[in-house]
Amino acid sequence: MKIEDWFHGLRGKAEKIEEKWPQATEQERLVMADQLFYLRQVSDRVVDLWLQFEEKLSQTIRQVKQMEGQVPDTEDQSDSAASAIHTLKKEMKKDEEKNDAPLDMKEQPLDFEHLFRRGEGFYHLRMFTDAKACFAELVAAAPDWETGRLYYAYSLLFCEEREFALREFRFLCKVASSPTIVAISYNAVGCMLAEEQQWLEAAQAFKVALETKPDHEDARFNLALCYYMDQDAQESVEEISKYLQEHEHDWEAQMLWLRAAHQLQGMDEAAELEPPGLLQLPTRELESETLKEMADLYEAVGNYHRAQICYRFLTERLPKEGWTWHGLAWNTWLIAGTRRAATLMKKAISLAPDQTDFLFSYGWMCLFDGEIDNSMNAFRKVLEKDSSNRLAQSGMIAAYEKSGEIQAAKQLAKTFLEDEVPFLHALGCFHLGRLSMIEENWILAEQYFSRAAPFGDQLREIPIYLQLCASKQGKTIAVDELLKT
């Protein structure tokens, strides 16, 4: 039987009940009432199963795209407002999906129940225009029906009538008698404000939602996300840690904790972080996205052994993804050197031959292992594909330096000084400073390093080189003073 025929049969049963009801006896009406109750159960079950199917289908499509390289796991959107908005919208939908049962149905006139049920059906089938029309009629006829007004507000939102939706949500925040509806409404207001990147105002809305209903976990997740997007790393870590106490297997929350912890570590290297639950050690049970975030955090704090474990699990799960082998190779190199890592890096390159970053990494490994010719060949291959690749050019400068070709290195380094990107300009000064030291031109070297000093957090050798330049010139100026010049 086709699904269309099945639904046609169900619709026919409902129509027959509607036709027979006026002339039916009391006993016949009891039987038909039971049939209506059964049809309602069927309808609710179909909607529930469809929603589960829709969620699984979306997840499967996302995973397939990742495996095919269309949506790389390595794409870092942690600082993207668009990523935050997507997550906030998803969390917002959790609220309205939890609201399947009409909270205030018993207090409402039964004459309008059909409008509510019809609108609810349209809504869960994502026919938001039809849902909006039903709930608009319901709100006009029964303005105190809080659940109906909540659905109306969401329908307006998903019909892109944001101003009217916000007005309805704010109205419910003020007048609703149900703490649940008040909390849901504040959460929705917070999500809308977050879409406009008004992180402070959004956070305040989420706070009120939690004050109204302390067990509103979605609002807590959203609050933690707002803190993270607003660079309040400590507050974000605290809030998402509370959330994970109840939802330790939520991989999105795990990723948020890791990103917030990474952010906090960047602000304060001495910050003490106690990972919650499943994040204390990498395990095969964790989602791929979580393992990738864990690896990034471990690399940031210099724990390369644990980062290596993360990538080992990822290569087992995603053996055809070049980025997993690259991560494993890089951390293996940091731990055990080129001999152990070279084969892994070559595998990464073979899986993703167009990924120039992998070629650069291989060249950098060879350079530090003294294999100058191999490193130059790798950097040249990168430059053949992208002649303006500053990473490869930087590698070539270092290779020229090690092979004693100082003039070639200086010529290439000077091209960086023409770059409009401040960091790349500073990187050129850094290279020229090193080359000047080789020529024992300490005054010129000091000048170059001083120009690169604003990026000392990324070029960490600068204070040491400045101190060496000062010493060679017989100066006793403190490094802090040199960095200010």
Tab-separated table of C-alpha atoms in Angstrom:
chain	number	residue	atom	x	y	z
A	1	MET	CA	0.000	0.000	0.000
A	2	LYS	CA	1.245	3.471	-0.869
A	3	ILE	CA	1.603	5.915	2.002
A	4	GLU	CA	-0.777	8.287	0.191
A	5	ASP	CA	-3.469	5.570	0.164
A	6	TRP	CA	-2.936	4.883	3.863
A	7	PHE	CA	-3.393	8.530	4.775
A	8	HIS	CA	-6.402	8.748	2.469
A	9	GLY	CA	-7.963	5.846	4.405
A	10	LEU	CA	-7.344	7.553	7.756
A	11	ARG	CA	-8.804	10.804	6.463
A	12	GLY	CA	-11.853	8.883	5.212
A	13	LYS	CA	-12.442	7.411	8.682
A	14	ALA	CA	-12.374	10.874	10.227
A	15	GLU	CA	-14.813	12.182	7.608
A	16	LYS	CA	-17.255	9.334	8.263
A	17	ILE	CA	-17.233	10.065	11.990
A	18	GLU	CA	-17.878	13.725	11.260
A	19	GLU	CA	-20.837	12.824	9.001
A	20	LYS	CA	-22.411	10.267	11.374
A	21	TRP	CA	-21.955	12.165	14.643
A	22	PRO	CA	-25.061	14.448	14.506
A	23	GLN	CA	-27.551	11.551	14.110
A	24	ALA	CA	-25.635	8.970	16.154
A	25	THR	CA	-26.989	7.432	19.370
A	26	GLU	CA	-25.188	7.798	22.677
A	27	GLN	CA	-23.740	4.295	22.340
A	28	GLU	CA	-22.575	4.982	18.745
A	29	ARG	CA	-20.954	8.240	19.853
A	30	LEU	CA	-18.984	6.383	22.545
A	31	VAL	CA	-17.682	3.988	19.904
A	32	MET	CA	-16.805	6.838	17.547
A	33	ALA	CA	-15.113	8.714	20.391
A	34	ASP	CA	-12.883	5.677	20.930
A	35	GLN	CA	-12.127	5.691	17.190
A	36	LEU	CA	-11.238	9.376	17.327
A	37	PHE	CA	-8.950	8.725	20.286
A	38	TYR	CA	-7.267	5.953	18.297
A	39	LEU	CA	-6.848	8.239	15.264
A	40	ARG	CA	-5.348	10.909	17.525
A	41	GLN	CA	-2.830	8.359	18.835
A	42	VAL	CA	-1.984	7.335	15.258
A	43	SER	CA	-1.503	10.984	14.269
A	44	ASP	CA	0.750	11.697	17.251
A	45	ARG	CA	2.774	8.556	16.591
A	46	VAL	CA	3.214	9.394	12.897
A	47	VAL	CA	4.441	12.896	13.740
A	48	ASP	CA	6.838	11.496	16.351
A	49	LEU	CA	8.235	8.882	13.963
A	50	TRP	CA	8.550	11.451	11.183
A	51	LEU	CA	10.498	13.792	13.425
A	52	GLN	CA	12.830	10.946	14.412
A	53	PHE	CA	13.295	10.053	10.746
A	54	GLU	CA	13.949	13.695	9.804
A	55	GLU	CA	16.579	14.023	12.551
A	56	LYS	CA	18.304	10.789	11.530
A	57	LEU	CA	18.191	11.689	7.841
A	58	SER	CA	19.805	15.069	8.485
A	59	GLN	CA	22.479	13.458	10.665
A	60	THR	CA	23.217	10.799	8.030
A	61	ILE	CA	23.502	13.369	5.241
A	62	ARG	CA	25.913	15.402	7.385
A	63	GLN	CA	28.054	12.358	8.180
A	64	VAL	CA	28.160	11.242	4.521
A	65	LYS	CA	29.206	14.734	3.438
A	66	GLN	CA	31.957	14.693	6.047
A	67	MET	CA	33.194	11.291	4.883
A	68	GLU	CA	33.168	12.470	1.266
A	69	GLY	CA	35.108	15.595	2.215
A	70	GLN	CA	32.297	18.007	1.359
A	71	VAL	CA	32.021	19.253	4.943
A	72	PRO	CA	35.479	18.690	6.495
A	73	ASP	CA	35.591	17.995	10.192
A	74	THR	CA	38.621	20.226	10.299
A	75	GLU	CA	36.578	23.288	9.374
A	76	ASP	CA	36.810	25.327	12.526
A	77	GLN	CA	33.777	27.550	13.056
A	78	SER	CA	34.330	28.082	16.741
A	79	ASP	CA	34.648	31.837	16.285
A	80	SER	CA	31.823	32.087	13.759
A	81	ALA	CA	28.602	33.798	14.708
A	82	ALA	CA	26.841	31.701	12.066
A	83	SER	CA	27.862	28.519	13.891
A	84	ALA	CA	26.522	29.884	17.159
A	85	ILE	CA	23.235	30.925	15.562
A	86	HIS	CA	22.786	27.458	14.068
A	87	THR	CA	23.263	25.830	17.452
A	88	LEU	CA	20.995	28.309	19.188
A	89	LYS	CA	18.240	27.659	16.655
A	90	LYS	CA	18.561	23.934	17.183
A	91	GLU	CA	18.363	24.349	20.935
A	92	MET	CA	15.366	26.640	20.511
A	93	LYS	CA	13.562	23.962	18.516
A	94	LYS	CA	14.129	21.527	21.370
A	95	ASP	CA	11.999	23.762	23.558
A	96	GLU	CA	9.020	23.892	21.263
A	97	GLU	CA	9.274	20.179	20.495
A	98	LYS	CA	9.153	19.455	24.236
A	99	ASN	CA	5.929	21.434	24.326
A	100	ASP	CA	3.884	18.738	22.525
A	101	ALA	CA	1.265	18.579	25.283
A	102	PRO	CA	-0.933	21.680	25.615
A	103	LEU	CA	0.013	22.887	29.088
A	104	ASP	CA	-3.153	24.883	29.618
A	105	MET	CA	-5.612	22.786	27.571
A	106	LYS	CA	-7.941	22.040	30.493
A	107	GLU	CA	-8.519	25.734	31.085
A	108	GLN	CA	-9.486	26.482	27.469
A	109	PRO	CA	-12.885	26.280	25.706
A	110	LEU	CA	-13.258	22.990	23.841
A	111	ASP	CA	-14.830	24.863	20.920
A	112	PHE	CA	-11.367	25.887	19.761
A	113	GLU	CA	-9.511	22.649	20.434
A	114	HIS	CA	-9.774	21.670	16.767
A	115	LEU	CA	-7.910	24.846	15.825
A	116	PHE	CA	-5.130	24.038	18.253
A	117	ARG	CA	-4.820	20.437	17.040
A	118	ARG	CA	-4.879	21.469	13.409
A	119	GLY	CA	-2.285	24.179	13.926
A	120	GLU	CA	-0.129	21.816	15.953
A	121	GLY	CA	-0.256	19.248	13.150
A	122	PHE	CA	0.770	21.817	10.527
A	123	TYR	CA	3.519	23.049	12.834
A	124	HIS	CA	5.148	19.661	13.420
A	125	LEU	CA	5.017	18.991	9.691
A	126	ARG	CA	6.893	22.290	9.272
A	127	MET	CA	4.013	23.823	7.308
A	128	PHE	CA	4.537	27.047	9.210
A	129	THR	CA	2.400	29.313	7.033
A	130	ASP	CA	-0.664	27.106	7.610
A	131	ALA	CA	0.218	26.749	11.286
A	132	LYS	CA	0.468	30.518	11.637
A	133	ALA	CA	-3.020	30.989	10.134
A	134	CYS	CA	-4.553	28.439	12.542
A	135	PHE	CA	-2.863	29.850	15.629
A	136	ALA	CA	-3.658	33.434	14.617
A	137	GLU	CA	-7.344	32.473	14.558
A	138	LEU	CA	-6.969	30.656	17.877
A	139	VAL	CA	-5.232	33.598	19.588
A	140	ALA	CA	-7.922	35.976	18.337
A	141	ALA	CA	-10.689	33.722	19.696
A	142	ALA	CA	-8.935	32.614	22.912
A	143	PRO	CA	-6.201	35.193	23.713
A	144	ASP	CA	-5.395	33.607	27.101
A	145	TRP	CA	-4.509	30.235	25.590
A	146	GLU	CA	-0.790	30.466	26.421
A	147	THR	CA	0.360	27.342	24.601
A	148	GLY	CA	-1.476	28.391	21.458
A	149	ARG	CA	0.134	31.821	21.618
A	150	LEU	CA	3.542	30.183	22.084
A	151	TYR	CA	3.029	28.092	18.948
A	152	TYR	CA	1.839	31.233	17.172
A	153	ALA	CA	5.043	33.052	18.132
A	154	TYR	CA	7.215	30.211	16.852
A	155	SER	CA	5.178	29.994	13.640
A	156	LEU	CA	5.735	33.702	13.055
A	157	LEU	CA	9.453	33.236	13.669
A	158	PHE	CA	9.790	30.394	11.174
A	159	CYS	CA	7.781	32.391	8.643
A	160	GLU	CA	10.535	35.044	8.965
A	161	GLU	CA	8.188	37.551	10.622
A	162	ARG	CA	10.757	38.227	13.288
A	163	GLU	CA	9.446	41.535	14.614
A	164	PHE	CA	5.974	40.129	15.278
A	165	ALA	CA	7.451	36.913	16.707
A	166	LEU	CA	9.637	38.864	19.127
A	167	ARG	CA	6.630	40.896	20.224
A	168	GLU	CA	4.668	37.710	20.999
A	169	PHE	CA	7.540	36.139	22.919
A	170	ARG	CA	8.077	39.295	24.984
A	171	PHE	CA	4.338	39.439	25.691
A	172	LEU	CA	4.417	35.856	26.999
A	173	CYS	CA	7.488	36.684	29.104
A	174	LYS	CA	5.421	39.320	30.902
A	175	VAL	CA	1.954	37.774	31.218
A	176	ALA	CA	2.200	33.966	31.017
A	177	SER	CA	1.211	32.162	34.219
A	178	SER	CA	3.119	28.983	33.359
A	179	PRO	CA	6.806	29.120	34.446
A	180	THR	CA	7.595	26.689	31.632
A	181	ILE	CA	6.128	28.965	28.975
A	182	VAL	CA	7.839	32.014	30.488
A	183	ALA	CA	11.198	30.208	30.434
A	184	ILE	CA	10.669	28.958	26.870
A	185	SER	CA	9.758	32.489	25.767
A	186	TYR	CA	12.827	34.057	27.376
A	187	ASN	CA	14.965	31.364	25.770
A	188	ALA	CA	13.450	32.195	22.370
A	189	VAL	CA	14.077	35.920	22.917
A	190	GLY	CA	17.684	35.093	23.801
A	191	CYS	CA	18.101	33.049	20.626
A	192	MET	CA	16.771	35.894	18.480
A	193	LEU	CA	19.095	38.387	20.143
A	194	ALA	CA	22.019	36.014	19.662
A	195	GLU	CA	21.254	35.826	15.954
A	196	GLU	CA	21.936	39.548	15.919
A	197	GLN	CA	25.184	38.894	17.837
A	198	GLN	CA	23.863	40.818	20.825
A	199	TRP	CA	25.600	38.410	23.172
A	200	LEU	CA	25.242	40.438	26.386
A	201	GLU	CA	21.492	40.976	25.959
A	202	ALA	CA	20.979	37.377	24.869
A	203	ALA	CA	22.846	36.103	27.918
A	204	GLN	CA	20.577	38.178	30.164
A	205	ALA	CA	17.484	36.580	28.579
A	206	PHE	CA	18.903	33.098	29.129
A	207	LYS	CA	19.682	33.973	32.745
A	208	VAL	CA	16.059	34.999	33.345
A	209	ALA	CA	14.905	31.759	31.725
A	210	LEU	CA	17.046	29.831	34.212
A	211	GLU	CA	15.846	31.930	37.135
A	212	THR	CA	12.263	31.174	36.121
A	213	LYS	CA	12.892	27.476	35.551
A	214	PRO	CA	16.268	26.305	36.950
A	215	ASP	CA	16.037	22.933	35.174
A	216	HIS	CA	15.766	24.578	31.736
A	217	GLU	CA	18.920	22.918	30.424
A	218	ASP	CA	18.685	24.311	26.904
A	219	ALA	CA	18.827	27.855	28.255
A	220	ARG	CA	21.930	26.873	30.230
A	221	PHE	CA	23.593	25.526	27.080
A	222	ASN	CA	22.700	28.712	25.218
A	223	LEU	CA	24.004	30.870	28.069
A	224	ALA	CA	27.332	29.038	27.978
A	225	LEU	CA	27.492	29.519	24.210
A	226	CYS	CA	26.793	33.247	24.530
A	227	TYR	CA	29.565	33.595	27.099
A	228	TYR	CA	31.938	31.799	24.739
A	229	MET	CA	31.029	33.992	21.770
A	230	ASP	CA	31.462	37.091	23.951
A	231	GLN	CA	34.955	35.936	25.044
A	232	ASP	CA	33.823	35.246	28.642
A	233	ALA	CA	35.664	31.933	28.683
A	234	GLN	CA	35.619	31.328	32.453
A	235	GLU	CA	31.842	31.827	32.689
A	236	SER	CA	31.313	29.640	29.631
A	237	VAL	CA	33.342	26.790	31.131
A	238	GLU	CA	31.403	27.017	34.401
A	239	GLU	CA	27.965	26.978	32.766
A	240	ILE	CA	28.658	24.211	30.271
A	241	SER	CA	30.220	22.119	33.053
A	242	LYS	CA	26.898	22.343	34.923
A	243	TYR	CA	25.058	21.311	31.761
A	244	LEU	CA	27.349	18.303	31.239
A	245	GLN	CA	26.575	17.049	34.735
A	246	GLU	CA	23.134	16.100	33.399
A	247	HIS	CA	24.026	15.517	29.741
A	248	GLU	CA	27.514	14.026	29.713
A	249	HIS	CA	26.979	12.325	26.319
A	250	ASP	CA	25.915	15.514	24.496
A	251	TRP	CA	28.755	15.857	21.975
A	252	GLU	CA	27.885	19.458	21.128
A	253	ALA	CA	28.184	20.385	24.794
A	254	GLN	CA	31.455	18.471	24.972
A	255	MET	CA	32.782	20.487	22.034
A	256	LEU	CA	31.646	23.739	23.607
A	257	TRP	CA	33.481	22.899	26.848
A	258	LEU	CA	36.636	22.090	24.897
A	259	ARG	CA	36.442	25.274	22.839
A	260	ALA	CA	35.760	27.409	25.897
A	261	ALA	CA	38.631	25.705	27.729
A	262	HIS	CA	40.892	26.363	24.733
A	263	GLN	CA	39.800	29.997	24.756
A	264	LEU	CA	40.449	30.286	28.489
A	265	GLN	CA	43.869	28.661	28.119
A	266	GLY	CA	44.746	31.265	25.496
A	267	MET	CA	43.790	34.065	27.883
A	268	ASP	CA	45.426	32.574	30.960
A	269	GLU	CA	48.009	29.807	30.541
A	270	ALA	CA	47.982	29.243	34.315
A	271	ALA	CA	44.230	28.549	34.380
A	272	GLU	CA	43.454	25.215	36.036
A	273	LEU	CA	40.911	23.169	34.092
A	274	GLU	CA	39.206	20.042	35.386
A	275	PRO	CA	37.559	18.281	32.435
A	276	PRO	CA	34.093	16.928	33.226
A	277	GLY	CA	33.174	13.255	32.992
A	278	LEU	CA	33.928	11.711	29.625
A	279	LEU	CA	36.350	14.485	28.672
A	280	GLN	CA	38.933	13.581	31.270
A	281	LEU	CA	40.599	11.135	28.877
A	282	PRO	CA	40.096	10.500	25.133
A	283	THR	CA	38.092	7.323	24.490
A	284	ARG	CA	36.686	5.566	21.444
A	285	GLU	CA	33.169	6.279	22.728
A	286	LEU	CA	33.451	9.991	21.937
A	287	GLU	CA	32.076	11.533	18.733
A	288	SER	CA	34.564	12.434	15.997
A	289	GLU	CA	33.904	16.151	16.448
A	290	THR	CA	34.613	15.894	20.160
A	291	LEU	CA	37.854	13.992	19.600
A	292	LYS	CA	39.011	16.663	17.139
A	293	GLU	CA	38.301	19.436	19.645
A	294	MET	CA	40.082	17.478	22.392
A	295	ALA	CA	43.130	17.090	20.157
A	296	ASP	CA	43.185	20.837	19.479
A	297	LEU	CA	43.026	21.602	23.200
A	298	TYR	CA	45.748	19.084	24.054
A	299	GLU	CA	48.014	20.509	21.344
A	300	ALA	CA	47.434	24.035	22.660
A	301	VAL	CA	48.629	23.055	26.140
A	302	GLY	CA	51.492	20.910	24.833
A	303	ASN	CA	50.011	17.528	25.764
A	304	TYR	CA	50.977	15.874	22.476
A	305	HIS	CA	50.649	12.308	23.751
A	306	ARG	CA	46.928	12.710	24.432
A	307	ALA	CA	46.451	14.574	21.155
A	308	GLN	CA	48.143	11.634	19.447
A	309	ILE	CA	45.664	9.231	21.092
A	310	CYS	CA	42.738	11.349	19.828
A	311	TYR	CA	44.030	11.198	16.275
A	312	ARG	CA	44.735	7.475	16.561
A	313	PHE	CA	41.046	6.908	17.366
A	314	LEU	CA	40.066	9.214	14.512
A	315	THR	CA	42.195	7.328	11.967
A	316	GLU	CA	40.487	4.114	13.049
A	317	ARG	CA	37.065	5.675	12.564
A	318	LEU	CA	37.835	7.768	9.450
A	319	PRO	CA	40.698	5.936	7.716
A	320	LYS	CA	40.127	7.657	4.357
A	321	GLU	CA	40.295	11.197	5.741
A	322	GLY	CA	43.689	12.778	5.184
A	323	TRP	CA	43.338	15.274	8.037
A	324	THR	CA	43.161	12.467	10.640
A	325	TRP	CA	46.495	11.037	9.442
A	326	HIS	CA	48.010	14.505	9.274
A	327	GLY	CA	47.078	15.148	12.910
A	328	LEU	CA	48.466	11.774	13.953
A	329	ALA	CA	51.671	12.367	11.971
A	330	TRP	CA	52.232	15.860	13.335
A	331	ASN	CA	51.835	14.866	16.980
A	332	THR	CA	53.912	11.726	16.443
A	333	TRP	CA	56.660	13.928	15.008
A	334	LEU	CA	56.523	16.240	18.015
A	335	ILE	CA	56.892	13.205	20.286
A	336	ALA	CA	59.197	10.833	18.421
A	337	GLY	CA	60.682	12.658	15.408
A	338	THR	CA	60.587	12.310	11.639
A	339	ARG	CA	61.441	8.622	11.336
A	340	ARG	CA	58.240	7.585	13.145
A	341	ALA	CA	56.078	10.279	11.580
A	342	ALA	CA	57.159	10.389	7.916
A	343	THR	CA	55.160	7.347	6.789
A	344	LEU	CA	52.018	8.686	8.477
A	345	MET	CA	52.458	12.078	6.814
A	346	LYS	CA	52.964	10.481	3.402
A	347	LYS	CA	49.698	8.609	3.882
A	348	ALA	CA	47.930	11.885	4.664
A	349	ILE	CA	49.372	13.428	1.479
A	350	SER	CA	48.329	10.424	-0.622
A	351	LEU	CA	44.757	10.693	0.660
A	352	ALA	CA	44.578	14.452	0.069
A	353	PRO	CA	47.147	15.359	-2.615
A	354	ASP	CA	45.621	18.816	-3.127
A	355	GLN	CA	45.992	19.735	0.530
A	356	THR	CA	49.095	21.932	0.424
A	357	ASP	CA	49.242	22.226	4.224
A	358	PHE	CA	50.137	18.538	4.416
A	359	LEU	CA	53.011	19.004	1.976
A	360	PHE	CA	54.234	21.961	3.989
A	361	SER	CA	54.148	19.912	7.209
A	362	TYR	CA	56.217	17.193	5.565
A	363	GLY	CA	58.731	19.785	4.340
A	364	TRP	CA	58.942	21.321	7.821
A	365	MET	CA	59.581	17.916	9.393
A	366	CYS	CA	62.378	17.219	6.888
A	367	LEU	CA	63.877	20.671	7.502
A	368	PHE	CA	64.191	20.091	11.235
A	369	ASP	CA	65.641	16.633	10.598
A	370	GLY	CA	68.401	18.124	8.462
A	371	GLU	CA	67.009	16.801	5.158
A	372	ILE	CA	67.351	20.145	3.384
A	373	ASP	CA	66.883	18.851	-0.187
A	374	ASN	CA	63.704	16.948	0.725
A	375	SER	CA	62.321	19.962	2.547
A	376	MET	CA	63.029	22.290	-0.386
A	377	ASN	CA	61.369	19.843	-2.791
A	378	ALA	CA	58.254	19.779	-0.615
A	379	PHE	CA	58.089	23.579	-0.343
A	380	ARG	CA	58.630	23.940	-4.108
A	381	LYS	CA	55.730	21.574	-4.827
A	382	VAL	CA	53.513	23.724	-2.634
A	383	LEU	CA	54.637	26.860	-4.468
A	384	GLU	CA	53.990	25.210	-7.832
A	385	LYS	CA	50.355	24.868	-6.792
A	386	ASP	CA	50.173	28.218	-5.015
A	387	SER	CA	53.001	30.628	-5.793
A	388	SER	CA	51.872	33.111	-3.116
A	389	ASN	CA	51.710	30.579	-0.275
A	390	ARG	CA	53.422	32.428	2.584
A	391	LEU	CA	53.876	29.278	4.673
A	392	ALA	CA	55.847	27.580	1.913
A	393	GLN	CA	57.827	30.757	1.286
A	394	SER	CA	58.625	30.934	4.994
A	395	GLY	CA	59.801	27.331	4.852
A	396	MET	CA	62.017	28.115	1.865
A	397	ILE	CA	63.584	31.044	3.741
A	398	ALA	CA	64.427	28.723	6.642
A	399	ALA	CA	65.798	26.109	4.231
A	400	TYR	CA	67.941	28.720	2.435
A	401	GLU	CA	69.214	29.856	5.831
A	402	LYS	CA	70.229	26.341	6.836
A	403	SER	CA	71.953	25.705	3.511
A	404	GLY	CA	73.873	28.988	3.741
A	405	GLU	CA	72.094	30.716	0.842
A	406	ILE	CA	71.636	33.932	2.809
A	407	GLN	CA	71.084	36.291	-0.144
A	408	ALA	CA	68.336	34.089	-1.591
A	409	ALA	CA	66.724	33.950	1.846
A	410	LYS	CA	66.895	37.751	2.247
A	411	GLN	CA	65.438	38.354	-1.195
A	412	LEU	CA	62.446	36.154	-0.451
A	413	ALA	CA	61.985	37.528	3.085
A	414	LYS	CA	61.819	41.114	1.793
A	415	THR	CA	58.691	40.266	-0.213
A	416	PHE	CA	56.916	39.807	3.118
A	417	LEU	CA	57.502	43.482	3.931
A	418	GLU	CA	55.197	44.407	1.054
A	419	ASP	CA	52.324	42.386	2.523
A	420	GLU	CA	49.386	44.379	3.924
A	421	VAL	CA	48.615	41.724	6.534
A	422	PRO	CA	50.325	42.926	9.759
A	423	PHE	CA	51.377	39.472	10.941
A	424	LEU	CA	52.939	38.543	7.588
A	425	HIS	CA	54.821	41.866	7.553
A	426	ALA	CA	56.070	41.046	11.065
A	427	LEU	CA	57.054	37.539	9.944
A	428	GLY	CA	59.203	39.071	7.211
A	429	CYS	CA	60.906	41.270	9.823
A	430	PHE	CA	61.458	38.199	11.984
A	431	HIS	CA	63.178	36.325	9.137
A	432	LEU	CA	65.307	39.328	8.228
A	433	GLY	CA	66.270	39.737	11.874
A	434	ARG	CA	67.520	36.144	12.009
A	435	LEU	CA	69.443	36.593	8.771
A	436	SER	CA	70.989	39.813	10.088
A	437	MET	CA	72.172	37.925	13.188
A	438	ILE	CA	73.883	35.376	10.941
A	439	GLU	CA	75.702	38.285	9.286
A	440	GLU	CA	76.413	39.645	12.813
A	441	ASN	CA	74.683	42.918	11.998
A	442	TRP	CA	73.253	43.241	15.506
A	443	ILE	CA	71.920	46.784	15.143
A	444	LEU	CA	69.878	45.903	12.040
A	445	ALA	CA	68.739	42.628	13.611
A	446	GLU	CA	67.496	44.516	16.687
A	447	GLN	CA	65.576	46.927	14.477
A	448	TYR	CA	63.849	44.097	12.616
A	449	PHE	CA	62.952	42.215	15.806
A	450	SER	CA	61.602	45.399	17.390
A	451	ARG	CA	59.292	45.892	14.392
A	452	ALA	CA	58.059	42.310	14.785
A	453	ALA	CA	57.675	42.625	18.583
A	454	PRO	CA	53.878	43.330	18.578
A	455	PHE	CA	53.458	39.709	17.492
A	456	GLY	CA	55.737	38.323	20.189
A	457	ASP	CA	52.959	36.021	21.443
A	458	GLN	CA	53.112	34.190	18.101
A	459	LEU	CA	56.831	34.615	17.393
A	460	ARG	CA	58.001	33.637	20.833
A	461	GLU	CA	61.726	33.682	20.135
A	462	ILE	CA	61.706	37.478	19.707
A	463	PRO	CA	62.460	38.358	23.397
A	464	ILE	CA	65.428	35.967	23.381
A	465	TYR	CA	66.783	37.395	20.130
A	466	LEU	CA	66.346	40.972	21.374
A	467	GLN	CA	68.260	40.118	24.532
A	468	LEU	CA	71.039	38.569	22.441
A	469	CYS	CA	71.210	41.649	20.179
A	470	ALA	CA	71.407	43.932	23.217
A	471	SER	CA	74.124	41.792	24.760
A	472	LYS	CA	76.194	41.807	21.564
A	473	GLN	CA	76.002	45.611	21.526
A	474	GLY	CA	76.992	45.856	25.193
A	475	LYS	CA	73.572	47.074	26.254
A	476	THR	CA	71.939	46.313	29.595
A	477	ILE	CA	68.424	47.368	28.608
A	478	ALA	CA	65.745	45.007	29.889
A	479	VAL	CA	63.841	42.984	27.310
A	480	ASP	CA	60.577	44.651	28.382
A	481	GLU	CA	62.072	47.987	27.378
A	482	LEU	CA	63.292	46.607	24.066
A	483	LEU	CA	59.816	45.272	23.288
A	484	LYS	CA	58.382	48.790	23.743
A	485	THR	CA	60.737	50.371	21.228
